[in-house]
């Protein structure tokens, strides 16, 4: 068996202070990578995670909806670690925004802000990171954390599902366009995972959710993080353009 070895690799992870992002930071770091991660609202958690891991890790506050700030994010990562080999686009937002709502302004604002973070922030950052990869001599990986929602459509948060569907298509476009430069793009599409984002649904209808999962339980953030770490490694390079579903079999394409 070949071990995953990310020594001498620099990974930029967005939304790395909690949930899947924090688990990915830990997993990538354990595999030897230097990790630069962003946070938005949980500075104390970000600081605690950095203290826990010690060397080869750093973090900064960035709002992925502030697109003008993204060049500075790339520059800070490069200043700290010298390069970027892998980008993990993990930061995302989610809120209920049902078709049955009666507030048109709220409906529009929900779509705009969700897309500003989940797809426009991810796309703009990927574009900037790919320019940095080219400046380094070419080659690298873009890993987009999408969702089962991007495949199946959702009842009360169509804006979130549509943003994740767009992220899946962005992955395919990067994979086809940039592979000749050695830049590979892949997606991970989790189902329900034990995170703060999923906590309200899990609190109100856990049994119903678990009954939809053939494995019978809700996955952990580490379940997704381990897949991300594998995809970041040279072992997964030929999976260019693929989407790996991590949902316990709850949605099989």
PDB file of C-alpha atoms in Angstrom:
ATOM      1  CA  UNK A   1       0.000   0.000   0.000  1.00  0.00           C
ATOM      2  CA  UNK A   2       1.278   3.448  -0.947  1.00  0.00           C
ATOM      3  CA  UNK A   3       1.047   6.087   1.788  1.00  0.00           C
ATOM      4  CA  UNK A   4      -0.233   9.578   1.060  1.00  0.00           C
ATOM      5  CA  UNK A   5       2.738  11.935   1.214  1.00  0.00           C
ATOM      6  CA  UNK A   6       2.143  15.669   0.816  1.00  0.00           C
ATOM      7  CA  UNK A   7       5.499  16.849   2.078  1.00  0.00           C
ATOM      8  CA  UNK A   8       6.732  19.906   0.133  1.00  0.00           C
ATOM      9  CA  UNK A   9       3.136  20.688  -0.937  1.00  0.00           C
ATOM     10  CA  UNK A  10       1.357  23.899   0.028  1.00  0.00           C
ATOM     11  CA  UNK A  11      -2.423  23.723   0.311  1.00  0.00           C
ATOM     12  CA  UNK A  12      -4.785  26.701   0.560  1.00  0.00           C
ATOM     13  CA  UNK A  13      -8.096  25.774   2.264  1.00  0.00           C
ATOM     14  CA  UNK A  14     -11.020  28.190   2.475  1.00  0.00           C
ATOM     15  CA  UNK A  15     -13.396  27.953   5.420  1.00  0.00           C
ATOM     16  CA  UNK A  16     -10.889  25.994   7.461  1.00  0.00           C
ATOM     17  CA  UNK A  17     -11.835  26.877  11.036  1.00  0.00           C
ATOM     18  CA  UNK A  18     -14.673  24.366  11.522  1.00  0.00           C
ATOM     19  CA  UNK A  19     -16.522  21.397  10.057  1.00  0.00           C
ATOM     20  CA  UNK A  20     -15.211  19.779   6.893  1.00  0.00           C
ATOM     21  CA  UNK A  21     -12.674  22.578   6.434  1.00  0.00           C
ATOM     22  CA  UNK A  22     -11.036  22.076   9.832  1.00  0.00           C
ATOM     23  CA  UNK A  23     -10.996  18.304   9.359  1.00  0.00           C
ATOM     24  CA  UNK A  24      -9.358  18.808   5.959  1.00  0.00           C
ATOM     25  CA  UNK A  25      -6.718  21.110   7.451  1.00  0.00           C
ATOM     26  CA  UNK A  26      -5.860  18.439  10.050  1.00  0.00           C
ATOM     27  CA  UNK A  27      -5.793  15.605   7.514  1.00  0.00           C
ATOM     28  CA  UNK A  28      -3.698  17.472   4.944  1.00  0.00           C
ATOM     29  CA  UNK A  29      -1.281  18.629   7.631  1.00  0.00           C
ATOM     30  CA  UNK A  30      -0.960  15.077   8.968  1.00  0.00           C
ATOM     31  CA  UNK A  31       0.010  13.953   5.453  1.00  0.00           C
ATOM     32  CA  UNK A  32       2.901  16.432   5.502  1.00  0.00           C
ATOM     33  CA  UNK A  33       1.437  19.468   3.721  1.00  0.00           C
ATOM     34  CA  UNK A  34       1.921  23.086   4.718  1.00  0.00           C
ATOM     35  CA  UNK A  35      -1.595  24.493   5.074  1.00  0.00           C
ATOM     36  CA  UNK A  36      -2.822  28.082   4.841  1.00  0.00           C
ATOM     37  CA  UNK A  37      -6.516  28.388   5.700  1.00  0.00           C
ATOM     38  CA  UNK A  38      -9.145  31.099   5.886  1.00  0.00           C
ATOM     39  CA  UNK A  39     -11.917  31.732   8.384  1.00  0.00           C
ATOM     40  CA  UNK A  40     -14.721  34.254   8.570  1.00  0.00           C
ATOM     41  CA  UNK A  41     -16.514  34.169  11.928  1.00  0.00           C
ATOM     42  CA  UNK A  42     -14.579  31.804  14.189  1.00  0.00           C
ATOM     43  CA  UNK A  43     -11.222  33.419  14.924  1.00  0.00           C
ATOM     44  CA  UNK A  44     -10.829  31.636  18.261  1.00  0.00           C
ATOM     45  CA  UNK A  45     -11.337  28.273  16.575  1.00  0.00           C
ATOM     46  CA  UNK A  46      -8.870  29.171  13.841  1.00  0.00           C
ATOM     47  CA  UNK A  47      -6.271  30.165  16.412  1.00  0.00           C
ATOM     48  CA  UNK A  48      -6.875  26.991  18.431  1.00  0.00           C
ATOM     49  CA  UNK A  49      -6.496  24.829  15.333  1.00  0.00           C
ATOM     50  CA  UNK A  50      -3.225  26.537  14.402  1.00  0.00           C
ATOM     51  CA  UNK A  51      -1.906  26.026  17.959  1.00  0.00           C
ATOM     52  CA  UNK A  52      -2.945  22.385  17.873  1.00  0.00           C
ATOM     53  CA  UNK A  53      -1.067  21.681  14.641  1.00  0.00           C
ATOM     54  CA  UNK A  54       2.012  23.773  15.403  1.00  0.00           C
ATOM     55  CA  UNK A  55       4.353  24.277  12.457  1.00  0.00           C
ATOM     56  CA  UNK A  56       3.463  24.318   8.741  1.00  0.00           C
ATOM     57  CA  UNK A  57       0.117  26.058   9.276  1.00  0.00           C
ATOM     58  CA  UNK A  58      -1.146  29.636   9.115  1.00  0.00           C
ATOM     59  CA  UNK A  59      -4.509  31.369   8.764  1.00  0.00           C
ATOM     60  CA  UNK A  60      -6.168  34.690   7.951  1.00  0.00           C
ATOM     61  CA  UNK A  61      -9.679  36.122   7.999  1.00  0.00           C
ATOM     62  CA  UNK A  62     -11.228  36.493   4.541  1.00  0.00           C
ATOM     63  CA  UNK A  63     -14.786  36.842   3.289  1.00  0.00           C
ATOM     64  CA  UNK A  64     -15.106  34.922   0.022  1.00  0.00           C
ATOM     65  CA  UNK A  65     -17.931  37.266  -0.976  1.00  0.00           C
ATOM     66  CA  UNK A  66     -15.407  40.136  -0.988  1.00  0.00           C
ATOM     67  CA  UNK A  67     -13.977  39.347  -4.388  1.00  0.00           C
ATOM     68  CA  UNK A  68     -11.648  42.346  -4.436  1.00  0.00           C
ATOM     69  CA  UNK A  69      -9.767  40.905  -1.450  1.00  0.00           C
ATOM     70  CA  UNK A  70      -8.935  37.567  -3.081  1.00  0.00           C
ATOM     71  CA  UNK A  71      -5.681  38.639  -4.785  1.00  0.00           C
ATOM     72  CA  UNK A  72      -4.387  39.590  -1.319  1.00  0.00           C
ATOM     73  CA  UNK A  73      -5.324  36.132  -0.025  1.00  0.00           C
ATOM     74  CA  UNK A  74      -3.249  34.450  -2.714  1.00  0.00           C
ATOM     75  CA  UNK A  75      -0.370  36.845  -2.088  1.00  0.00           C
ATOM     76  CA  UNK A  76      -0.435  36.190   1.672  1.00  0.00           C
ATOM     77  CA  UNK A  77      -0.322  32.441   1.194  1.00  0.00           C
ATOM     78  CA  UNK A  78       2.598  32.735  -1.218  1.00  0.00           C
ATOM     79  CA  UNK A  79       4.407  35.160   1.084  1.00  0.00           C
ATOM     80  CA  UNK A  80       4.040  32.704   3.981  1.00  0.00           C
ATOM     81  CA  UNK A  81       4.834  29.414   2.239  1.00  0.00           C
ATOM     82  CA  UNK A  82       6.363  30.365  -1.118  1.00  0.00           C
ATOM     83  CA  UNK A  83       3.856  28.721  -3.452  1.00  0.00           C
ATOM     84  CA  UNK A  84       0.416  27.124  -3.809  1.00  0.00           C
ATOM     85  CA  UNK A  85       0.142  23.546  -5.054  1.00  0.00           C
ATOM     86  CA  UNK A  86      -3.449  22.730  -4.098  1.00  0.00           C
ATOM     87  CA  UNK A  87      -6.559  24.856  -3.589  1.00  0.00           C
ATOM     88  CA  UNK A  88      -9.462  23.411  -1.579  1.00  0.00           C
ATOM     89  CA  UNK A  89     -12.541  25.560  -2.244  1.00  0.00           C
ATOM     90  CA  UNK A  90     -14.510  24.625   0.856  1.00  0.00           C
ATOM     91  CA  UNK A  91     -16.039  27.865   2.188  1.00  0.00           C
ATOM     92  CA  UNK A  92     -19.797  28.000   1.641  1.00  0.00           C
ATOM     93  CA  UNK A  93     -22.991  29.419   3.099  1.00  0.00           C
ATOM     94  CA  UNK A  94     -26.471  27.957   3.367  1.00  0.00           C
ATOM     95  CA  UNK A  95     -29.868  29.198   4.506  1.00  0.00           C
ATOM     96  CA  UNK A  96     -33.494  28.306   3.896  1.00  0.00           C
ATOM     97  CA  UNK A  97     -34.949  30.213   0.935  1.00  0.00           C
ATOM     98  CA  UNK A  98     -38.150  28.446  -0.067  1.00  0.00           C
ATOM     99  CA  UNK A  99     -40.212  28.938  -3.196  1.00  0.00           C
ATOM    100  CA  UNK A 100     -43.182  29.520  -0.887  1.00  0.00           C
ATOM    101  CA  UNK A 101     -41.637  32.573   0.764  1.00  0.00           C
ATOM    102  CA  UNK A 102     -43.428  35.901   0.338  1.00  0.00           C
ATOM    103  CA  UNK A 103     -40.516  38.341   0.641  1.00  0.00           C
ATOM    104  CA  UNK A 104     -39.124  38.983  -2.852  1.00  0.00           C
ATOM    105  CA  UNK A 105     -36.215  41.066  -1.543  1.00  0.00           C
ATOM    106  CA  UNK A 106     -35.163  38.259   0.811  1.00  0.00           C
ATOM    107  CA  UNK A 107     -35.443  35.753  -2.054  1.00  0.00           C
ATOM    108  CA  UNK A 108     -33.168  37.810  -4.308  1.00  0.00           C
ATOM    109  CA  UNK A 109     -30.664  38.600  -1.559  1.00  0.00           C
ATOM    110  CA  UNK A 110     -30.455  34.903  -0.686  1.00  0.00           C
ATOM    111  CA  UNK A 111     -29.573  33.935  -4.239  1.00  0.00           C
ATOM    112  CA  UNK A 112     -27.072  36.768  -4.637  1.00  0.00           C
ATOM    113  CA  UNK A 113     -25.162  36.167  -1.408  1.00  0.00           C
ATOM    114  CA  UNK A 114     -25.154  32.378  -1.823  1.00  0.00           C
ATOM    115  CA  UNK A 115     -23.699  32.664  -5.305  1.00  0.00           C
ATOM    116  CA  UNK A 116     -21.252  35.393  -4.254  1.00  0.00           C
ATOM    117  CA  UNK A 117     -19.649  32.964  -1.791  1.00  0.00           C
ATOM    118  CA  UNK A 118     -20.321  29.457  -3.084  1.00  0.00           C
ATOM    119  CA  UNK A 119     -19.586  29.916  -6.783  1.00  0.00           C
ATOM    120  CA  UNK A 120     -18.243  33.391  -7.598  1.00  0.00           C
ATOM    121  CA  UNK A 121     -15.796  33.370  -4.682  1.00  0.00           C
ATOM    122  CA  UNK A 122     -14.668  29.852  -5.579  1.00  0.00           C
ATOM    123  CA  UNK A 123     -14.358  30.614  -9.296  1.00  0.00           C
ATOM    124  CA  UNK A 124     -12.448  33.867  -8.819  1.00  0.00           C
ATOM    125  CA  UNK A 125     -10.074  32.307  -6.301  1.00  0.00           C
ATOM    126  CA  UNK A 126      -9.463  29.328  -8.582  1.00  0.00           C
ATOM    127  CA  UNK A 127      -8.627  31.707 -11.446  1.00  0.00           C
ATOM    128  CA  UNK A 128      -6.133  33.600  -9.278  1.00  0.00           C
ATOM    129  CA  UNK A 129      -4.544  30.437  -7.884  1.00  0.00           C
ATOM    130  CA  UNK A 130      -4.154  28.970 -11.349  1.00  0.00           C
ATOM    131  CA  UNK A 131      -2.213  32.081 -12.390  1.00  0.00           C
ATOM    132  CA  UNK A 132       0.060  31.527  -9.401  1.00  0.00           C
ATOM    133  CA  UNK A 133       0.489  27.869 -10.390  1.00  0.00           C
ATOM    134  CA  UNK A 134       1.530  28.918 -13.879  1.00  0.00           C
ATOM    135  CA  UNK A 135       4.034  31.393 -12.426  1.00  0.00           C
ATOM    136  CA  UNK A 136       5.529  28.517 -10.426  1.00  0.00           C
ATOM    137  CA  UNK A 137       6.064  26.516 -13.618  1.00  0.00           C
ATOM    138  CA  UNK A 138       2.641  24.929 -14.033  1.00  0.00           C
ATOM    139  CA  UNK A 139       0.815  22.061 -12.430  1.00  0.00           C
ATOM    140  CA  UNK A 140      -1.458  21.908  -9.414  1.00  0.00           C
ATOM    141  CA  UNK A 141      -4.850  20.822  -8.165  1.00  0.00           C
ATOM    142  CA  UNK A 142      -8.188  22.511  -7.585  1.00  0.00           C
ATOM    143  CA  UNK A 143     -10.489  20.579  -5.244  1.00  0.00           C
ATOM    144  CA  UNK A 144     -14.029  21.934  -5.027  1.00  0.00           C
ATOM    145  CA  UNK A 145     -16.233  20.876  -2.113  1.00  0.00           C
ATOM    146  CA  UNK A 146     -19.699  20.704  -3.648  1.00  0.00           C
ATOM    147  CA  UNK A 147     -22.715  18.815  -2.302  1.00  0.00           C
ATOM    148  CA  UNK A 148     -25.261  16.115  -3.003  1.00  0.00           C
ATOM    149  CA  UNK A 149     -27.604  19.090  -3.387  1.00  0.00           C
ATOM    150  CA  UNK A 150     -25.837  19.968  -6.644  1.00  0.00           C
ATOM    151  CA  UNK A 151     -27.081  16.731  -8.209  1.00  0.00           C
ATOM    152  CA  UNK A 152     -30.608  16.164  -7.019  1.00  0.00           C
ATOM    153  CA  UNK A 153     -32.252  19.581  -6.561  1.00  0.00           C
ATOM    154  CA  UNK A 154     -33.569  20.805  -3.204  1.00  0.00           C
ATOM    155  CA  UNK A 155     -36.993  21.691  -1.867  1.00  0.00           C
ATOM    156  CA  UNK A 156     -36.344  24.706   0.347  1.00  0.00           C
ATOM    157  CA  UNK A 157     -32.877  25.962  -0.594  1.00  0.00           C
ATOM    158  CA  UNK A 158     -32.693  25.929  -4.386  1.00  0.00           C
ATOM    159  CA  UNK A 159     -30.102  28.725  -4.358  1.00  0.00           C
ATOM    160  CA  UNK A 160     -27.659  26.509  -2.419  1.00  0.00           C
ATOM    161  CA  UNK A 161     -28.276  23.510  -4.691  1.00  0.00           C
ATOM    162  CA  UNK A 162     -27.885  25.620  -7.813  1.00  0.00           C
ATOM    163  CA  UNK A 163     -24.633  27.129  -6.530  1.00  0.00           C
ATOM    164  CA  UNK A 164     -23.228  23.656  -5.907  1.00  0.00           C
ATOM    165  CA  UNK A 165     -24.366  22.474  -9.340  1.00  0.00           C
ATOM    166  CA  UNK A 166     -22.485  25.421 -10.814  1.00  0.00           C
ATOM    167  CA  UNK A 167     -19.417  24.474  -8.759  1.00  0.00           C
ATOM    168  CA  UNK A 168     -19.546  20.950 -10.177  1.00  0.00           C
ATOM    169  CA  UNK A 169     -19.656  22.376 -13.690  1.00  0.00           C
ATOM    170  CA  UNK A 170     -16.787  24.752 -12.890  1.00  0.00           C
ATOM    171  CA  UNK A 171     -14.741  21.704 -11.896  1.00  0.00           C
ATOM    172  CA  UNK A 172     -15.413  20.028 -15.233  1.00  0.00           C
ATOM    173  CA  UNK A 173     -14.528  23.195 -17.137  1.00  0.00           C
ATOM    174  CA  UNK A 174     -11.208  23.612 -15.316  1.00  0.00           C
ATOM    175  CA  UNK A 175     -10.450  19.912 -15.806  1.00  0.00           C
ATOM    176  CA  UNK A 176     -10.972  20.080 -19.558  1.00  0.00           C
ATOM    177  CA  UNK A 177      -9.396  23.495 -20.128  1.00  0.00           C
ATOM    178  CA  UNK A 178      -6.346  23.383 -17.882  1.00  0.00           C
ATOM    179  CA  UNK A 179      -5.207  19.749 -17.911  1.00  0.00           C
ATOM    180  CA  UNK A 180      -2.656  20.441 -20.698  1.00  0.00           C
ATOM    181  CA  UNK A 181      -0.897  22.719 -18.179  1.00  0.00           C
ATOM    182  CA  UNK A 182      -0.896  19.979 -15.545  1.00  0.00           C
ATOM    183  CA  UNK A 183      -3.687  21.632 -13.536  1.00  0.00           C
ATOM    184  CA  UNK A 184      -6.176  19.019 -12.369  1.00  0.00           C
ATOM    185  CA  UNK A 185      -9.656  19.722 -10.986  1.00  0.00           C
ATOM    186  CA  UNK A 186     -11.881  17.381  -8.967  1.00  0.00           C
ATOM    187  CA  UNK A 187     -14.982  17.713  -6.788  1.00  0.00           C
ATOM    188  CA  UNK A 188     -16.207  16.148  -3.581  1.00  0.00           C
ATOM    189  CA  UNK A 189     -19.976  15.993  -3.073  1.00  0.00           C
ATOM    190  CA  UNK A 190     -20.914  15.238   0.551  1.00  0.00           C
ATOM    191  CA  UNK A 191     -24.397  14.327   1.707  1.00  0.00           C
ATOM    192  CA  UNK A 192     -25.457  14.939   5.300  1.00  0.00           C
ATOM    193  CA  UNK A 193     -22.355  15.305   7.467  1.00  0.00           C
ATOM    194  CA  UNK A 194     -22.075  16.026  11.208  1.00  0.00           C
ATOM    195  CA  UNK A 195     -21.350  19.764  10.911  1.00  0.00           C
ATOM    196  CA  UNK A 196     -22.810  22.988  12.260  1.00  0.00           C
ATOM    197  CA  UNK A 197     -24.394  23.653   8.874  1.00  0.00           C
ATOM    198  CA  UNK A 198     -26.356  20.399   9.081  1.00  0.00           C
ATOM    199  CA  UNK A 199     -27.011  20.564  12.840  1.00  0.00           C
ATOM    200  CA  UNK A 200     -30.525  22.126  12.718  1.00  0.00           C
ATOM    201  CA  UNK A 201     -31.807  19.472  10.291  1.00  0.00           C
ATOM    202  CA  UNK A 202     -30.124  16.682  12.237  1.00  0.00           C
ATOM    203  CA  UNK A 203     -31.626  17.953  15.478  1.00  0.00           C
ATOM    204  CA  UNK A 204     -35.162  18.016  14.084  1.00  0.00           C
ATOM    205  CA  UNK A 205     -35.224  14.912  11.847  1.00  0.00           C
ATOM    206  CA  UNK A 206     -32.146  12.755  12.392  1.00  0.00           C
ATOM    207  CA  UNK A 207     -34.079   9.472  12.229  1.00  0.00           C
ATOM    208  CA  UNK A 208     -35.612  10.407   8.871  1.00  0.00           C
ATOM    209  CA  UNK A 209     -32.200  11.394   7.494  1.00  0.00           C
ATOM    210  CA  UNK A 210     -30.505   8.227   8.743  1.00  0.00           C
ATOM    211  CA  UNK A 211     -33.264   6.105   7.202  1.00  0.00           C
ATOM    212  CA  UNK A 212     -32.329   7.557   3.782  1.00  0.00           C
ATOM    213  CA  UNK A 213     -28.699   6.445   4.175  1.00  0.00           C
ATOM    214  CA  UNK A 214     -28.033   2.766   3.391  1.00  0.00           C
ATOM    215  CA  UNK A 215     -25.094   2.751   5.826  1.00  0.00           C
ATOM    216  CA  UNK A 216     -27.509   3.875   8.509  1.00  0.00           C
ATOM    217  CA  UNK A 217     -25.585   6.792   9.986  1.00  0.00           C
ATOM    218  CA  UNK A 218     -24.564  10.365   9.215  1.00  0.00           C
ATOM    219  CA  UNK A 219     -20.956  10.758   8.096  1.00  0.00           C
ATOM    220  CA  UNK A 220     -18.259  12.702   9.901  1.00  0.00           C
ATOM    221  CA  UNK A 221     -16.237  15.658   8.682  1.00  0.00           C
ATOM    222  CA  UNK A 222     -13.228  13.321   8.728  1.00  0.00           C
ATOM    223  CA  UNK A 223     -14.948  11.035   6.199  1.00  0.00           C
ATOM    224  CA  UNK A 224     -14.892  13.913   3.715  1.00  0.00           C
ATOM    225  CA  UNK A 225     -11.474  15.206   4.761  1.00  0.00           C
ATOM    226  CA  UNK A 226      -9.795  11.870   4.061  1.00  0.00           C
ATOM    227  CA  UNK A 227     -11.183  11.889   0.515  1.00  0.00           C
ATOM    228  CA  UNK A 228      -9.937  15.458   0.041  1.00  0.00           C
ATOM    229  CA  UNK A 229      -6.462  14.433   1.206  1.00  0.00           C
ATOM    230  CA  UNK A 230      -6.396  11.501  -1.198  1.00  0.00           C
ATOM    231  CA  UNK A 231      -7.483  13.745  -4.076  1.00  0.00           C
ATOM    232  CA  UNK A 232      -4.766  16.255  -3.161  1.00  0.00           C
ATOM    233  CA  UNK A 233      -2.122  13.572  -3.530  1.00  0.00           C
ATOM    234  CA  UNK A 234      -0.352  12.303  -6.658  1.00  0.00           C
ATOM    235  CA  UNK A 235      -2.281   9.043  -6.242  1.00  0.00           C
ATOM    236  CA  UNK A 236      -5.459  10.682  -7.609  1.00  0.00           C
ATOM    237  CA  UNK A 237      -4.157  12.796 -10.493  1.00  0.00           C
ATOM    238  CA  UNK A 238      -5.828  10.750 -13.238  1.00  0.00           C
ATOM    239  CA  UNK A 239      -9.236  11.370 -11.641  1.00  0.00           C
ATOM    240  CA  UNK A 240      -9.211  14.756 -13.406  1.00  0.00           C
ATOM    241  CA  UNK A 241     -12.765  16.068 -13.776  1.00  0.00           C
ATOM    242  CA  UNK A 242     -14.321  13.503 -11.449  1.00  0.00           C
ATOM    243  CA  UNK A 243     -16.776  14.065  -8.636  1.00  0.00           C
ATOM    244  CA  UNK A 244     -16.472  11.790  -5.614  1.00  0.00           C
ATOM    245  CA  UNK A 245     -19.771  11.349  -3.757  1.00  0.00           C
ATOM    246  CA  UNK A 246     -19.412  10.987   0.023  1.00  0.00           C
ATOM    247  CA  UNK A 247     -22.964  10.357   1.174  1.00  0.00           C
ATOM    248  CA  UNK A 248     -23.169   6.801   2.523  1.00  0.00           C
ATOM    249  CA  UNK A 249     -25.131   5.719  -0.565  1.00  0.00           C
ATOM    250  CA  UNK A 250     -28.024   8.108   0.087  1.00  0.00           C
ATOM    251  CA  UNK A 251     -27.819   9.436  -3.469  1.00  0.00           C
ATOM    252  CA  UNK A 252     -26.325   7.177  -6.120  1.00  0.00           C
ATOM    253  CA  UNK A 253     -25.847   8.531  -9.635  1.00  0.00           C
TER     254      UNK A 253
END
